[in-house]
Tab-separated table of C-alpha atoms in Angstrom:
chain	number	residue	atom	x	y	z
A	1	MET	CA	0.000	0.000	0.000
A	2	THR	CA	1.467	3.352	-1.036
A	3	THR	CA	0.859	6.548	0.906
A	4	ALA	CA	0.083	9.730	-1.011
A	5	ARG	CA	2.820	12.325	-0.750
A	6	HIS	CA	2.112	15.907	0.246
A	7	ALA	CA	3.826	18.847	-1.380
A	8	PRO	CA	5.166	21.644	0.829
A	9	ASP	CA	2.936	24.654	1.318
A	10	ILE	CA	3.128	26.990	-1.665
A	11	LEU	CA	3.881	29.923	0.671
A	12	SER	CA	6.685	28.076	2.493
A	13	ALA	CA	10.424	28.671	2.192
A	14	GLU	CA	10.795	25.013	1.160
A	15	PHE	CA	8.513	25.508	-1.823
A	16	ALA	CA	10.248	28.768	-2.823
A	17	ALA	CA	13.640	27.046	-2.728
A	18	ASP	CA	12.562	24.238	-5.064
A	19	PRO	CA	9.055	24.386	-6.548
A	20	TYR	CA	9.915	21.754	-9.154
A	21	SER	CA	10.157	18.928	-6.598
A	22	ALA	CA	6.816	20.081	-5.198
A	23	TYR	CA	5.351	20.096	-8.696
A	24	ASP	CA	6.349	16.448	-9.165
A	25	ILE	CA	4.351	15.525	-6.066
A	26	MET	CA	1.361	17.652	-7.026
A	27	LEU	CA	1.243	16.257	-10.555
A	28	GLU	CA	1.061	12.692	-9.270
A	29	ASP	CA	-0.696	12.906	-5.901
A	30	GLU	CA	-2.283	16.355	-5.487
A	31	PRO	CA	-3.580	17.582	-8.873
A	32	ILE	CA	-5.940	19.989	-7.069
A	33	VAL	CA	-5.722	21.278	-3.500
A	34	TRP	CA	-7.573	23.947	-1.532
A	35	HIS	CA	-5.238	26.532	0.030
A	36	GLU	CA	-6.856	28.323	2.949
A	37	GLY	CA	-4.310	31.144	3.162
A	38	MET	CA	-4.618	32.011	-0.526
A	39	ASN	CA	-8.369	31.307	-0.546
A	40	SER	CA	-7.782	29.440	-3.796
A	41	TYR	CA	-7.887	26.039	-5.450
A	42	ILE	CA	-4.421	25.188	-6.793
A	43	VAL	CA	-4.385	23.160	-10.016
A	44	ALA	CA	-1.281	21.431	-11.378
A	45	ARG	CA	-1.925	19.113	-14.338
A	46	TYR	CA	-1.562	20.211	-17.954
A	47	ASP	CA	-5.041	19.300	-19.158
A	48	ASP	CA	-6.711	21.079	-16.243
A	49	VAL	CA	-4.637	24.255	-16.640
A	50	ALA	CA	-5.133	24.277	-20.425
A	51	ARG	CA	-8.874	23.892	-19.878
A	52	ALA	CA	-8.897	26.865	-17.494
A	53	PHE	CA	-7.254	28.997	-20.178
A	54	ARG	CA	-9.461	27.840	-23.040
A	55	GLU	CA	-12.987	27.410	-21.717
A	56	PRO	CA	-15.157	30.557	-21.425
A	57	VAL	CA	-16.585	29.393	-18.085
A	58	PHE	CA	-13.205	30.330	-16.579
A	59	THR	CA	-13.277	34.121	-16.407
A	60	THR	CA	-10.669	36.731	-15.533
A	61	ASP	CA	-12.977	38.401	-13.002
A	62	ASN	CA	-10.277	37.744	-10.386
A	63	TYR	CA	-8.254	40.582	-11.915
A	64	SER	CA	-10.676	43.117	-10.431
A	65	TRP	CA	-8.905	42.573	-7.094
A	66	GLN	CA	-5.636	41.014	-8.240
A	67	LEU	CA	-4.727	43.479	-10.997
A	68	GLU	CA	-6.942	46.540	-11.162
A	69	PRO	CA	-5.803	48.257	-7.940
A	70	ALA	CA	-2.251	48.456	-9.333
A	71	HIS	CA	-2.886	48.844	-13.086
A	72	GLY	CA	-6.379	50.162	-13.573
A	73	ARG	CA	-8.800	48.205	-15.746
A	74	THR	CA	-6.887	46.402	-18.491
A	75	ILE	CA	-7.582	44.238	-21.522
A	76	LEU	CA	-7.078	41.156	-19.329
A	77	GLN	CA	-10.352	41.857	-17.516
A	78	MET	CA	-12.452	42.335	-20.631
A	79	SER	CA	-14.591	39.819	-22.475
A	80	GLY	CA	-16.840	39.573	-25.514
A	81	ARG	CA	-16.957	42.422	-28.014
A	82	GLU	CA	-15.194	44.844	-25.659
A	83	HIS	CA	-12.219	42.485	-25.431
A	84	SER	CA	-12.185	41.798	-29.185
A	85	ILE	CA	-12.147	45.490	-30.078
A	86	ARG	CA	-9.529	46.389	-27.471
A	87	ARG	CA	-7.314	43.545	-28.657
A	88	ALA	CA	-7.733	44.698	-32.254
A	89	LEU	CA	-6.602	48.177	-31.196
A	90	VAL	CA	-3.302	47.038	-29.671
A	91	VAL	CA	-2.292	43.794	-31.402
A	92	PRO	CA	-1.137	45.278	-34.765
A	93	ALA	CA	1.753	47.065	-33.041
A	94	PHE	CA	3.140	43.736	-31.816
A	95	ARG	CA	3.320	41.699	-34.998
A	96	GLY	CA	4.178	41.781	-38.701
A	97	ASN	CA	5.757	44.792	-40.383
A	98	GLU	CA	5.087	47.094	-37.438
A	99	LEU	CA	7.181	44.891	-35.158
A	100	GLU	CA	9.890	44.019	-37.668
A	101	GLN	CA	10.396	47.366	-39.370
A	102	LYS	CA	9.639	49.824	-36.587
A	103	PHE	CA	10.562	48.082	-33.350
A	104	ARG	CA	13.251	45.477	-34.178
A	105	PRO	CA	15.778	48.333	-34.710
A	106	VAL	CA	14.790	49.696	-31.283
A	107	ILE	CA	15.409	46.264	-29.751
A	108	GLU	CA	18.761	45.874	-31.518
A	109	ARG	CA	19.932	49.336	-30.449
A	110	ASN	CA	19.056	48.899	-26.800
A	111	SER	CA	20.642	45.462	-26.610
A	112	ARG	CA	23.853	46.705	-28.223
A	113	GLN	CA	24.106	49.673	-25.865
A	114	LEU	CA	23.947	47.437	-22.799
A	115	ILE	CA	26.431	44.918	-24.194
A	116	ASP	CA	28.901	47.690	-25.034
A	117	GLY	CA	29.083	48.396	-21.309
A	118	PHE	CA	30.738	45.041	-20.545
A	119	ARG	CA	31.956	43.398	-23.765
A	120	GLY	CA	35.537	44.519	-23.090
A	121	ARG	CA	35.620	43.340	-19.457
A	122	GLY	CA	35.597	39.606	-20.044
A	123	GLU	CA	33.031	39.189	-17.275
A	124	ALA	CA	29.465	40.196	-16.513
A	125	ASP	CA	26.432	39.391	-14.440
A	126	LEU	CA	23.860	38.814	-17.160
A	127	VAL	CA	21.018	39.581	-14.754
A	128	GLN	CA	22.265	42.879	-13.328
A	129	ASP	CA	24.243	44.079	-16.365
A	130	TYR	CA	21.767	43.099	-19.060
A	131	ALA	CA	18.494	41.247	-18.452
A	132	ARG	CA	17.192	43.547	-15.718
A	133	HIS	CA	17.519	46.611	-17.948
A	134	PHE	CA	17.003	45.344	-21.505
A	135	PRO	CA	13.199	44.885	-21.739
A	136	ILE	CA	12.395	48.048	-19.773
A	137	ASN	CA	14.738	50.101	-21.963
A	138	VAL	CA	13.071	48.633	-25.050
A	139	ILE	CA	9.528	49.362	-23.846
A	140	VAL	CA	10.385	52.904	-22.743
A	141	ASP	CA	12.043	53.517	-26.137
A	142	MET	CA	9.110	51.993	-28.039
A	143	LEU	CA	6.682	54.243	-26.181
A	144	GLY	CA	8.799	57.296	-26.934
A	145	LEU	CA	9.373	58.072	-23.244
A	146	ASP	CA	12.451	59.548	-21.572
A	147	GLN	CA	15.200	56.940	-21.090
A	148	SER	CA	16.542	58.942	-18.151
A	149	ASP	CA	13.465	57.839	-16.209
A	150	HIS	CA	14.576	54.192	-16.414
A	151	GLU	CA	15.075	53.771	-12.657
A	152	ARG	CA	11.601	55.142	-12.004
A	153	PHE	CA	10.080	52.657	-14.449
A	154	GLN	CA	12.140	49.856	-12.874
A	155	ARG	CA	10.773	50.732	-9.439
A	156	TRP	CA	7.215	50.931	-10.745
A	157	TYR	CA	7.221	47.604	-12.525
A	158	THR	CA	8.870	45.907	-9.543
A	159	ALA	CA	6.107	47.250	-7.269
A	160	ILE	CA	3.371	46.149	-9.686
A	161	ILE	CA	4.784	42.616	-10.012
A	162	GLY	CA	5.109	42.512	-6.239
A	163	PHE	CA	1.417	43.412	-5.951
A	164	LEU	CA	0.391	40.692	-8.428
A	165	GLY	CA	2.511	38.066	-6.664
A	166	ASN	CA	1.468	39.099	-3.137
A	167	LEU	CA	0.168	35.627	-2.306
A	168	SER	CA	0.524	36.177	1.442
A	169	GLN	CA	-1.331	39.532	1.258
A	170	ASP	CA	1.456	41.611	2.801
A	171	PRO	CA	-0.146	45.061	3.401
A	172	ASP	CA	3.062	46.997	2.620
A	173	VAL	CA	3.399	45.256	-0.760
A	174	ALA	CA	-0.253	45.985	-1.512
A	175	ALA	CA	0.142	49.654	-0.578
A	176	ALA	CA	3.217	50.015	-2.806
A	177	GLY	CA	1.263	48.652	-5.781
A	178	VAL	CA	-1.630	51.073	-5.269
A	179	GLN	CA	0.790	53.986	-4.870
A	180	THR	CA	2.477	52.989	-8.132
A	181	ARG	CA	-0.852	53.224	-9.976
A	182	GLU	CA	-1.235	56.805	-8.751
A	183	GLU	CA	2.358	57.799	-9.561
A	184	LEU	CA	2.253	56.244	-13.027
A	185	ALA	CA	-1.023	58.028	-13.837
A	186	GLU	CA	0.421	61.356	-12.682
A	187	TYR	CA	3.438	60.784	-14.940
A	188	LEU	CA	1.781	59.271	-18.024
A	189	ILE	CA	-1.595	60.975	-18.448
A	190	PRO	CA	-0.097	64.417	-19.295
A	191	ILE	CA	2.294	62.753	-21.772
A	192	ILE	CA	-0.598	60.877	-23.421
A	193	GLN	CA	-2.614	64.081	-23.723
A	194	ALA	CA	0.346	65.929	-25.255
A	195	ARG	CA	1.047	63.040	-27.645
A	196	ARG	CA	-2.537	63.157	-28.931
A	197	GLU	CA	-1.879	66.740	-30.006
A	198	ASN	CA	1.464	65.927	-31.607
A	199	LEU	CA	1.537	62.345	-32.873
A	200	GLY	CA	4.893	60.782	-33.616
A	201	ASP	CA	6.229	57.444	-34.854
A	202	ASP	CA	6.247	55.739	-31.455
A	203	LEU	CA	3.993	53.131	-29.831
A	204	LEU	CA	2.281	55.671	-27.596
A	205	SER	CA	1.222	57.656	-30.673
A	206	THR	CA	-0.022	54.446	-32.297
A	207	LEU	CA	-2.186	53.726	-29.259
A	208	CYS	CA	-3.483	57.312	-29.211
A	209	SER	CA	-4.561	57.187	-32.855
A	210	ALA	CA	-5.773	53.570	-33.112
A	211	GLU	CA	-9.462	53.171	-33.954
A	212	VAL	CA	-11.652	50.105	-34.572
A	213	ASP	CA	-15.392	50.315	-35.361
A	214	GLY	CA	-15.462	53.885	-34.114
A	215	THR	CA	-13.860	52.975	-30.790
A	216	ARG	CA	-10.670	54.618	-29.562
A	217	MET	CA	-8.739	54.160	-26.327
A	218	SER	CA	-9.231	56.725	-23.578
A	219	ASP	CA	-6.299	58.281	-21.716
A	220	GLU	CA	-6.975	55.908	-18.821
A	221	ASP	CA	-7.136	52.908	-21.203
A	222	ILE	CA	-3.740	53.786	-22.662
A	223	LYS	CA	-2.214	54.403	-19.250
A	224	ALA	CA	-3.472	51.031	-17.987
A	225	PHE	CA	-2.137	49.241	-21.077
A	226	CYS	CA	1.271	50.921	-20.697
A	227	SER	CA	1.332	49.908	-17.043
A	228	LEU	CA	0.544	46.320	-18.031
A	229	LEU	CA	3.183	46.407	-20.768
A	230	LEU	CA	5.877	47.703	-18.411
A	231	ALA	CA	5.146	45.089	-15.770
A	232	ALA	CA	4.342	42.035	-17.869
A	233	GLY	CA	6.785	42.821	-20.685
A	234	GLY	CA	9.568	43.843	-18.328
A	235	GLU	CA	9.358	41.100	-15.723
A	236	THR	CA	8.819	38.188	-18.094
A	237	THR	CA	11.497	39.047	-20.668
A	238	ASP	CA	13.950	39.961	-17.902
A	239	LYS	CA	13.621	36.510	-16.351
A	240	ALA	CA	13.281	34.664	-19.670
A	241	ILE	CA	16.526	35.892	-21.190
A	242	ALA	CA	18.466	35.116	-18.007
A	243	SER	CA	16.876	31.671	-17.854
A	244	VAL	CA	17.679	30.907	-21.505
A	245	PHE	CA	21.352	31.563	-20.802
A	246	LYS	CA	21.330	29.674	-17.496
A	247	ASN	CA	19.777	26.632	-19.150
A	248	LEU	CA	22.228	26.717	-22.055
A	249	LEU	CA	25.269	27.269	-19.828
A	250	GLU	CA	24.225	24.272	-17.725
A	251	ASN	CA	23.883	22.170	-20.903
A	252	PRO	CA	27.147	22.833	-22.799
A	253	ALA	CA	26.353	20.648	-25.817
A	254	GLN	CA	23.150	22.586	-26.433
A	255	LEU	CA	24.960	25.893	-25.895
A	256	GLU	CA	27.511	24.847	-28.501
A	257	ALA	CA	24.733	23.981	-30.950
A	258	VAL	CA	23.090	27.391	-30.491
A	259	GLN	CA	26.439	29.172	-30.807
A	260	ALA	CA	26.967	27.426	-34.146
A	261	ASP	CA	23.424	28.046	-35.380
A	262	HIS	CA	21.529	31.098	-34.128
A	263	GLY	CA	18.464	29.705	-35.883
A	264	LEU	CA	18.129	27.445	-32.834
A	265	ILE	CA	17.519	30.402	-30.486
A	266	PRO	CA	13.699	30.159	-30.839
A	267	LYS	CA	13.943	26.473	-29.852
A	268	ALA	CA	15.999	27.393	-26.806
A	269	PHE	CA	13.458	30.063	-25.863
A	270	ALA	CA	10.467	27.769	-26.358
A	271	GLU	CA	12.058	25.055	-24.222
A	272	THR	CA	12.932	27.605	-21.544
A	273	LEU	CA	9.291	28.749	-21.476
A	274	ARG	CA	8.333	25.134	-20.818
A	275	TYR	CA	11.160	24.128	-18.475
A	276	THR	CA	11.699	27.285	-16.380
A	277	PRO	CA	8.886	29.714	-17.268
A	278	PRO	CA	9.170	33.310	-16.034
A	279	VAL	CA	5.543	33.210	-14.788
A	280	HIS	CA	4.692	30.154	-12.696
A	281	MET	CA	1.008	30.779	-12.014
A	282	ILE	CA	-2.032	32.589	-13.390
A	283	MET	CA	-5.436	32.841	-11.708
A	284	ARG	CA	-8.891	32.297	-13.161
A	285	GLN	CA	-12.418	32.435	-11.688
A	286	PRO	CA	-15.204	30.081	-12.858
A	287	ALA	CA	-18.583	31.693	-13.550
A	288	GLU	CA	-20.466	28.558	-12.518
A	289	ASP	CA	-19.942	25.440	-10.428
A	290	ILE	CA	-17.519	23.088	-12.173
A	291	GLU	CA	-15.481	19.958	-11.539
A	292	ILE	CA	-11.682	19.924	-11.807
A	293	ALA	CA	-9.634	16.751	-11.286
A	294	GLY	CA	-12.653	15.149	-9.596
A	295	GLU	CA	-13.098	18.049	-7.166
A	296	HIS	CA	-16.172	20.290	-6.969
A	297	VAL	CA	-15.194	23.946	-7.448
A	298	PRO	CA	-17.926	26.499	-6.667
A	299	ALA	CA	-18.685	29.452	-8.928
A	300	GLY	CA	-16.711	32.559	-8.026
A	301	SER	CA	-13.787	30.622	-6.553
A	302	THR	CA	-10.212	31.575	-7.361
A	303	VAL	CA	-8.360	28.867	-9.299
A	304	THR	CA	-4.573	29.169	-9.285
A	305	CYS	CA	-3.212	27.520	-12.436
A	306	LEU	CA	0.345	26.292	-11.908
A	307	ILE	CA	1.998	26.853	-15.283
A	308	GLY	CA	5.351	25.755	-13.864
A	309	ALA	CA	3.876	22.365	-12.926
A	310	ALA	CA	1.698	21.869	-16.015
A	311	ASN	CA	4.654	22.483	-18.333
A	312	ARG	CA	6.406	19.523	-16.674
A	313	ASP	CA	3.472	17.144	-16.714
A	314	PRO	CA	4.750	13.731	-17.903
A	315	ARG	CA	1.330	13.078	-19.406
A	316	ARG	CA	2.147	15.797	-21.942
A	317	PHE	CA	5.943	15.919	-22.257
A	318	GLY	CA	8.534	13.158	-22.409
A	319	ASN	CA	11.326	13.370	-19.820
A	320	PRO	CA	9.796	16.656	-18.602
A	321	ASN	CA	12.453	17.493	-16.001
A	322	ALA	CA	15.204	17.642	-18.633
A	323	PHE	CA	16.070	20.744	-20.649
A	324	ASP	CA	16.176	19.686	-24.301
A	325	ILE	CA	15.938	22.182	-27.144
A	326	PHE	CA	15.630	19.289	-29.601
A	327	ARG	CA	12.567	17.668	-28.032
A	328	THR	CA	9.927	16.653	-30.569
A	329	ASP	CA	6.880	17.334	-28.384
A	330	LEU	CA	7.331	21.123	-28.399
A	331	PRO	CA	7.150	22.333	-32.019
A	332	THR	CA	8.756	25.743	-32.460
A	333	GLU	CA	6.417	26.585	-35.340
A	334	THR	CA	3.523	27.050	-32.915
A	335	ALA	CA	5.444	27.890	-29.714
A	336	PHE	CA	4.731	31.622	-29.969
A	337	SER	CA	1.092	31.377	-31.025
A	338	ALA	CA	-2.203	30.521	-29.355
A	339	ALA	CA	-1.615	26.937	-30.555
A	340	ALA	CA	1.526	26.532	-28.426
A	341	ASN	CA	2.103	23.238	-26.589
A	342	HIS	CA	3.542	24.985	-23.533
A	343	LEU	CA	1.265	27.157	-21.374
A	344	SER	CA	3.568	30.057	-20.542
A	345	PHE	CA	1.733	32.563	-22.750
A	346	ALA	CA	-1.663	31.134	-21.659
A	347	LEU	CA	-4.067	29.976	-24.394
A	348	GLY	CA	-7.317	31.033	-25.990
A	349	ARG	CA	-8.744	34.536	-26.035
A	350	HIS	CA	-6.274	35.855	-23.451
A	351	PHE	CA	-3.165	34.497	-25.180
A	352	CYS	CA	-0.302	36.924	-24.520
A	353	VAL	CA	-0.438	39.966	-26.830
A	354	GLY	CA	3.318	40.443	-26.513
A	355	ALA	CA	4.448	36.899	-27.384
A	356	LEU	CA	6.050	37.888	-30.701
A	357	LEU	CA	7.662	40.954	-29.118
A	358	ALA	CA	9.205	38.687	-26.470
A	359	LYS	CA	10.377	36.253	-29.175
A	360	THR	CA	12.028	39.097	-31.096
A	361	GLU	CA	13.715	40.444	-27.952
A	362	ILE	CA	15.080	37.004	-27.090
A	363	GLU	CA	16.269	36.315	-30.654
A	364	VAL	CA	18.078	39.651	-30.843
A	365	GLY	CA	19.406	39.631	-27.288
A	366	VAL	CA	20.718	36.059	-27.210
A	367	ALA	CA	22.328	36.400	-30.661
A	368	GLN	CA	24.084	39.663	-29.768
A	369	LEU	CA	25.228	38.303	-26.404
A	370	LEU	CA	26.667	35.142	-27.960
A	371	GLU	CA	28.547	37.188	-30.546
A	372	ALA	CA	29.906	39.563	-27.889
A	373	MET	CA	30.967	36.815	-25.454
A	374	PRO	CA	33.220	34.232	-27.148
A	375	ASN	CA	33.946	31.200	-24.965
A	376	VAL	CA	31.223	32.207	-22.503
A	377	ARG	CA	31.014	30.074	-19.371
A	378	LEU	CA	29.687	30.320	-15.852
A	379	ALA	CA	32.051	32.011	-13.420
A	380	ASP	CA	33.742	29.723	-10.898
A	381	ASN	CA	31.478	28.970	-7.925
A	382	ALA	CA	28.680	30.980	-9.533
A	383	ASP	CA	25.459	31.068	-7.544
A	384	THR	CA	22.691	30.904	-10.150
A	385	HIS	CA	19.784	29.896	-7.915
A	386	GLU	CA	16.296	30.904	-9.003
A	387	ALA	CA	14.114	33.111	-6.832
A	388	GLY	CA	10.405	33.839	-6.789
A	389	VAL	CA	7.118	31.930	-6.598
A	390	PHE	CA	4.642	33.897	-8.745
A	391	THR	CA	7.387	34.898	-11.181
A	392	ARG	CA	10.755	33.144	-11.079
A	393	GLY	CA	14.226	33.446	-12.552
A	394	PRO	CA	17.939	33.519	-11.707
A	395	SER	CA	18.901	36.082	-9.069
A	396	ALA	CA	22.324	36.430	-10.671
A	397	LEU	CA	24.168	34.896	-13.627
A	398	PRO	CA	27.914	35.692	-13.411
A	399	VAL	CA	29.798	34.640	-16.547
A	400	ARG	CA	33.324	34.827	-17.934
A	401	PHE	CA	34.237	35.138	-21.615
A	402	SER	CA	36.996	36.270	-23.980
A	403	PRO	CA	36.772	40.077	-24.180
A	404	ASN	CA	36.419	41.665	-27.608
């Protein structure tokens, strides 16, 4: 007779130190659990998480308390025609010619500027010297905002992500998120109003002038979207690019393959999204009573979908706890679309608007870093441990290379 194992509490230090071992237990023995402290059902298996992303019965009404106090009302909370129109207003800026012709040069320039700061040293911390700054610099540049305000944007997006990941409901973290909403509005609204009067070639001007079926975005709509873009686009790409390098550096044969063929970078990114995703959980709220993994879940409950666990479900992926850019069960062709096999960009109607922007940033950033860092390797005794529960990535990534 076997006894069911119990995973450590999701708010415990043990879980934070190694969520992946906990995920293994949850996937086999605890596919759904009720967490009193979080007031949420926690769901681990791939099919259940994918269902929560796809089926309309699972709403994003939870964002009214989880997101809105820090961001304002965003596209993530909308549904039906309102959501379709709002998505149509913003999506064109993040794909096709708009992304490639207008914003890829912005991405390339910002990456190069950061790399120039350490390429001659022969050493760097890829988190502090590059990843932490790269996506925020890109977004600020895309929006046509002042690069000198970088530290302010960094502080704001850190506070917003802290608010979203405040699983223990720390009142100081909550207050910092609400204060950030006020500060960001005070900063951005006057800029939005001025940009409407003098449109330029930047993303903020595109948002100001976009119109679909007679609908345009209000100043508050644009501010909320920019807030979401800074937080979601900054935090996720920051952690993703550091994790891509960590995974490759810990798998030298795969690093060598990517060094020889930069066309493999999308594969390395897709596998990183599966293996060590930057966002480990997303919440949903069912509109009616449902059953998940044999458990009754009442309408209006919060369901915490563990992306980090689902992406390692052995029912979906072979040898799931191994990093393998050549795996055959994660096709790159669909990895950055709503048909992706991994769940890191969600699925369905709320599939991540910025997926192709993130892909472009990773392709450019990883390629430029590899070219600038011949013979790159982890520094001796490097501490590359991951940190975070809601979002997660390396705290530091010290490397050595041949200066050029």
